Coordinates of C-alpha atoms in Angstrom, one line a residue:
M1 CA 106.3 54.4 91.9
S2 CA 105.1 57.2 94.1
V3 CA 107.0 58.5 97.1
E4 CA 105.1 58.5 100.4
V5 CA 105.8 61.5 102.6
S6 CA 105.7 60.6 106.3
D7 CA 103.7 62.9 108.7
V8 CA 106.8 63.1 110.9
N9 CA 109.0 64.6 108.1
T10 CA 106.2 66.9 107.0
E11 CA 105.8 68.2 110.5
Q12 CA 109.5 68.5 111.3
W13 CA 110.9 70.0 108.1
R14 CA 109.9 73.3 106.6
D15 CA 111.5 75.4 103.9
R16 CA 112.8 78.2 106.0
K17 CA 113.8 80.2 102.9
R18 CA 110.4 79.8 101.3
H19 CA 109.6 83.6 101.5
L20 CA 113.0 84.5 100.2
W21 CA 112.2 83.1 96.7
L22 CA 110.3 86.3 96.2
M23 CA 113.6 88.1 96.3
G24 CA 113.9 87.0 92.6
L25 CA 111.6 90.0 91.9
I26 CA 114.1 92.5 93.1
A27 CA 116.0 92.6 89.8
P28 CA 113.0 93.0 87.4
T29 CA 111.4 95.7 89.6
A30 CA 114.6 97.7 90.5
L31 CA 114.2 100.3 87.8
F32 CA 110.7 101.1 88.9
V33 CA 111.7 101.3 92.6
M34 CA 114.5 103.8 91.7
L35 CA 112.1 106.3 90.1
P36 CA 111.0 108.0 93.3
L37 CA 114.7 108.2 94.5
I38 CA 115.6 109.8 91.1
W39 CA 112.8 112.3 91.4
A40 CA 113.8 113.2 95.0
L41 CA 117.4 113.7 94.1
N42 CA 116.4 116.0 91.3
Q43 CA 114.1 118.0 93.6
A44 CA 117.1 118.4 96.0
G45 CA 119.1 119.9 93.1
W46 CA 121.5 116.9 92.7
H47 CA 120.9 116.4 89.0
T48 CA 124.1 114.4 88.3
L49 CA 123.7 112.2 91.3
A50 CA 120.1 111.6 90.3
Q51 CA 121.3 109.6 87.3
V52 CA 123.5 107.2 89.3
P53 CA 120.5 105.0 90.5
L54 CA 120.0 104.0 86.9
W55 CA 123.1 101.8 87.4
I56 CA 121.0 99.7 89.9
G57 CA 121.4 96.5 87.8
P58 CA 125.3 96.3 88.0
G59 CA 125.0 97.6 91.6
L60 CA 122.9 94.6 92.6
L61 CA 125.1 92.2 90.6
Y62 CA 128.6 93.3 91.6
V63 CA 128.0 94.9 95.0
L64 CA 124.9 93.7 96.8
L65 CA 125.1 90.0 95.9
P66 CA 128.8 89.6 96.9
I67 CA 128.0 91.4 100.2
L68 CA 125.2 89.0 100.8
D69 CA 127.4 86.0 99.9
L70 CA 130.0 87.1 102.4
K71 CA 127.4 87.7 105.1
F72 CA 125.4 84.4 104.8
G73 CA 128.1 82.1 103.4
P74 CA 127.4 78.8 101.7
D75 CA 124.1 77.0 102.4
G76 CA 124.6 73.3 102.6
E77 CA 121.0 72.5 103.7
N78 CA 119.0 70.2 101.4
P79 CA 115.4 69.0 101.9
P80 CA 115.0 65.4 103.0
E81 CA 114.3 63.0 100.1
E82 CA 110.9 62.2 101.5
M83 CA 109.9 65.9 100.8
M84 CA 110.9 66.1 97.2
E85 CA 107.6 65.0 95.6
Q86 CA 105.7 67.4 97.8
L87 CA 108.0 70.3 97.0
A88 CA 107.9 69.4 93.3
N89 CA 104.1 69.6 93.4
D90 CA 104.0 72.9 95.3
K91 CA 103.0 75.5 92.7
Y92 CA 104.3 78.4 94.8
Y93 CA 107.8 77.7 93.5
R94 CA 106.6 77.6 89.9
Y95 CA 104.6 80.8 90.3
C96 CA 107.8 82.5 91.5
T97 CA 109.3 81.9 88.1
Y98 CA 106.2 82.8 86.2
V99 CA 105.7 86.2 87.8
Y100 CA 109.3 87.2 86.9
I101 CA 108.3 87.5 83.2
P102 CA 105.7 90.4 83.2
F103 CA 108.0 92.4 85.5
Q104 CA 111.0 91.6 83.2
Y105 CA 109.3 93.0 80.1
A106 CA 107.7 95.9 81.9
S107 CA 111.3 96.9 82.9
V108 CA 112.6 96.4 79.3
I109 CA 109.9 98.8 78.0
L110 CA 110.6 101.3 80.8
G111 CA 114.3 101.1 80.0
A112 CA 113.6 101.7 76.3
Y113 CA 111.6 104.8 77.2
L114 CA 114.3 106.2 79.5
F115 CA 117.0 105.5 77.0
T116 CA 115.3 107.4 74.2
A117 CA 113.2 110.0 76.0
K118 CA 114.2 113.7 75.2
D119 CA 112.0 115.1 77.9
L120 CA 112.1 113.6 81.4
S121 CA 110.9 116.7 83.2
W122 CA 108.4 114.6 85.2
L123 CA 111.5 113.0 86.8
G124 CA 113.0 116.4 87.4
F125 CA 115.5 116.3 84.5
D126 CA 116.1 119.1 82.1
G127 CA 115.8 117.1 78.9
G128 CA 117.0 113.5 78.5
L129 CA 119.7 111.4 80.2
A130 CA 123.4 111.8 79.9
W131 CA 125.2 109.1 77.8
W132 CA 126.6 107.4 80.8
A133 CA 123.2 107.2 82.5
K134 CA 121.8 105.7 79.3
L135 CA 124.6 103.1 79.5
G136 CA 123.5 102.3 83.0
V137 CA 119.9 101.8 81.9
A138 CA 121.0 99.4 79.2
L139 CA 123.2 97.4 81.5
S140 CA 120.5 97.3 84.2
V141 CA 118.1 95.9 81.7
G142 CA 120.8 93.5 80.5
V143 CA 121.0 92.2 84.1
L144 CA 117.3 91.3 83.8
G145 CA 118.1 89.3 80.7
G146 CA 120.9 87.5 82.3
V147 CA 118.9 86.6 85.4
G148 CA 116.0 85.8 83.1
I149 CA 118.1 83.1 81.4
N150 CA 118.3 81.4 84.8
T151 CA 114.5 81.6 85.0
A152 CA 114.2 80.2 81.5
H153 CA 116.6 77.4 82.4
E154 CA 114.4 76.2 85.2
M155 CA 111.2 76.3 83.0
G156 CA 112.9 74.8 80.0
H157 CA 113.6 71.6 81.9
K158 CA 110.0 71.1 82.7
K159 CA 107.8 68.8 80.6
E160 CA 104.7 71.1 80.4
N161 CA 104.3 73.0 77.1
L162 CA 103.3 76.1 78.9
E163 CA 106.6 76.3 80.8
R164 CA 108.7 75.6 77.8
W165 CA 107.0 78.4 75.9
L166 CA 107.5 80.7 78.9
A167 CA 111.2 79.8 78.8
K168 CA 111.4 80.9 75.1
I169 CA 109.5 84.1 75.9
T170 CA 111.9 84.9 78.7
L171 CA 114.9 84.2 76.5
A172 CA 113.6 86.6 73.7
Q173 CA 115.0 89.6 75.5
T174 CA 118.6 88.5 75.0
F175 CA 118.1 87.0 71.5
Y176 CA 119.1 83.7 73.1
G177 CA 116.1 81.6 72.3
H178 CA 118.3 78.8 70.9
F179 CA 119.6 78.2 74.5
Y180 CA 116.4 76.3 75.1
I181 CA 117.5 73.7 72.5
E182 CA 121.3 73.7 72.9
H183 CA 121.3 73.5 76.7
N184 CA 118.8 70.6 77.0
R185 CA 119.7 68.5 74.0
G186 CA 123.4 69.5 73.5
H187 CA 125.0 70.7 76.7
H188 CA 123.5 68.0 79.0
V189 CA 124.7 65.3 76.5
R190 CA 128.2 66.6 75.9
V191 CA 129.0 68.5 79.1
A192 CA 132.7 68.8 80.0
T193 CA 133.8 67.2 76.6
P194 CA 135.6 68.9 73.7
E195 CA 132.3 68.8 71.7
D196 CA 130.5 71.0 74.3
P197 CA 130.7 74.7 73.4
A198 CA 129.5 75.7 76.9
S199 CA 132.5 74.0 78.6
A200 CA 135.7 76.1 78.9
R201 CA 138.9 74.4 77.7
F202 CA 141.9 74.1 79.9
G203 CA 143.9 77.3 79.9
E204 CA 141.3 79.2 77.9
N205 CA 140.5 82.7 79.2
F206 CA 137.0 84.2 79.3
W207 CA 137.5 86.4 76.2
E208 CA 138.6 83.4 74.2
F209 CA 135.8 81.3 75.5
L210 CA 133.0 83.9 74.9
P211 CA 133.0 84.1 71.1
R212 CA 133.6 80.3 70.8
T213 CA 130.7 79.4 73.1
V214 CA 128.3 82.0 71.6
W215 CA 128.9 80.8 68.0
G216 CA 129.2 77.1 69.1
A217 CA 125.8 77.2 70.9
L218 CA 124.1 78.9 68.0
K219 CA 125.5 76.4 65.5
S220 CA 124.8 73.4 67.7
S221 CA 121.2 74.4 68.3
V222 CA 120.5 74.9 64.6
E223 CA 121.9 71.4 63.9
L224 CA 120.0 69.8 66.7
E225 CA 116.7 71.2 65.6
A226 CA 117.4 70.3 62.0
Q227 CA 118.0 66.7 63.1
R228 CA 114.7 66.7 65.0
I229 CA 112.7 67.9 62.0
R230 CA 114.4 65.4 59.7
R231 CA 113.4 62.6 62.1
L232 CA 109.8 63.7 61.6
G233 CA 110.3 63.1 57.9
R234 CA 110.4 66.8 57.0
S235 CA 113.1 69.0 55.6
P236 CA 114.4 71.9 57.8
W237 CA 114.6 74.0 54.6
D238 CA 110.9 73.6 54.0
P239 CA 109.2 76.9 54.8
R240 CA 106.2 75.0 56.2
T241 CA 108.4 73.8 59.1
Y242 CA 109.8 77.2 60.0
L243 CA 107.2 78.1 62.6
K244 CA 107.5 74.7 64.2
N245 CA 111.3 75.0 64.3
D246 CA 112.0 75.8 68.0
V247 CA 115.1 77.8 67.1
L248 CA 113.4 80.0 64.5
N249 CA 110.2 80.6 66.4
A250 CA 112.2 81.6 69.5
W251 CA 114.3 84.1 67.4
L252 CA 111.1 85.4 65.8
M253 CA 109.9 86.4 69.3
S254 CA 112.9 88.6 69.7
V255 CA 112.6 90.1 66.2
V256 CA 108.9 90.9 66.7
F257 CA 109.3 92.3 70.2
F258 CA 112.2 94.6 69.5
G259 CA 110.9 95.4 66.1
I260 CA 107.8 96.9 67.8
L261 CA 109.9 98.7 70.3
I262 CA 112.1 100.3 67.6
A263 CA 109.0 101.3 65.7
V264 CA 107.7 103.0 68.8
F265 CA 110.9 104.6 70.2
G266 CA 112.8 105.0 67.0
P267 CA 116.2 104.0 65.7
A268 CA 117.9 105.6 68.7
L269 CA 116.9 102.5 70.6
I270 CA 119.1 100.2 68.6
P271 CA 122.2 100.7 70.8
F272 CA 120.1 99.9 73.8
V273 CA 118.8 96.7 72.2
L274 CA 122.4 95.5 71.4
I275 CA 124.0 96.5 74.7
Q276 CA 121.4 94.9 76.9
G277 CA 121.2 91.7 74.8
I278 CA 125.0 91.1 74.5
Y279 CA 125.5 92.0 78.2
G280 CA 122.6 89.7 79.2
F281 CA 123.8 86.6 77.5
S282 CA 127.4 87.3 78.4
L283 CA 126.4 87.0 82.1
L284 CA 125.2 83.5 81.4
E285 CA 128.4 82.6 79.6
S286 CA 130.5 83.9 82.4
V287 CA 128.7 81.3 84.6
N288 CA 129.3 78.6 82.0
Y289 CA 133.0 79.6 81.9
L290 CA 133.3 79.1 85.7

């Protein structure tokens, strides 16, 4: 049954925050935006200060966003029911999630380069970055992964195959491709029950919750996908099913992508890969904990 949108509602109601959806590109472009500032600080002779902007990711997450929350407060406005079908068919909102992905991976590659480069003279540095600046780069890239999981969450709920594959591509940065399975077919079925690894238990602190939810989500996703394959009359242990296994093919994306980066930038990139990945999915789990 289709929903008819009246001309009155179409004329009277507008998404006043429509242009603000593009703010989602702030995180995946932040490292690139910081490069001119870093160069300028180095030219001014402030070489230590020039490395501080590489912490832009945590700065956005823990400073800018709370300030914006305090300034604007809660937003209780919802579109009228009559507008929902029109908004759902407006491709602008989908494109806002699609465009996140190329900027996300461009920033991962830039971060990998900055983390391992021994000569950054073009930015005004004498050699490479200090260890604490490298940590800032890894955490800033990790923020992209954490925000990217939210992007993947939206696309993973769609029915179109393109958006579901884009969800897995987005999740590859954090090695969390199995979230695509566990969230949709596990969490939504068992939410707020003892069987749901993504729901915190009463009295459980975050550091108790984190390892339990990470392992529980991984285990659950493997079991759920194995059940799906068995319903198709196949064995999940049959190598011919591996590429059609949505957990394994999602993990394969991570292995291939970071395998190529490590081949290009060397083993020195391994700490970067681990830090950004763990930090990225921990941001998701901190939201689940709350």
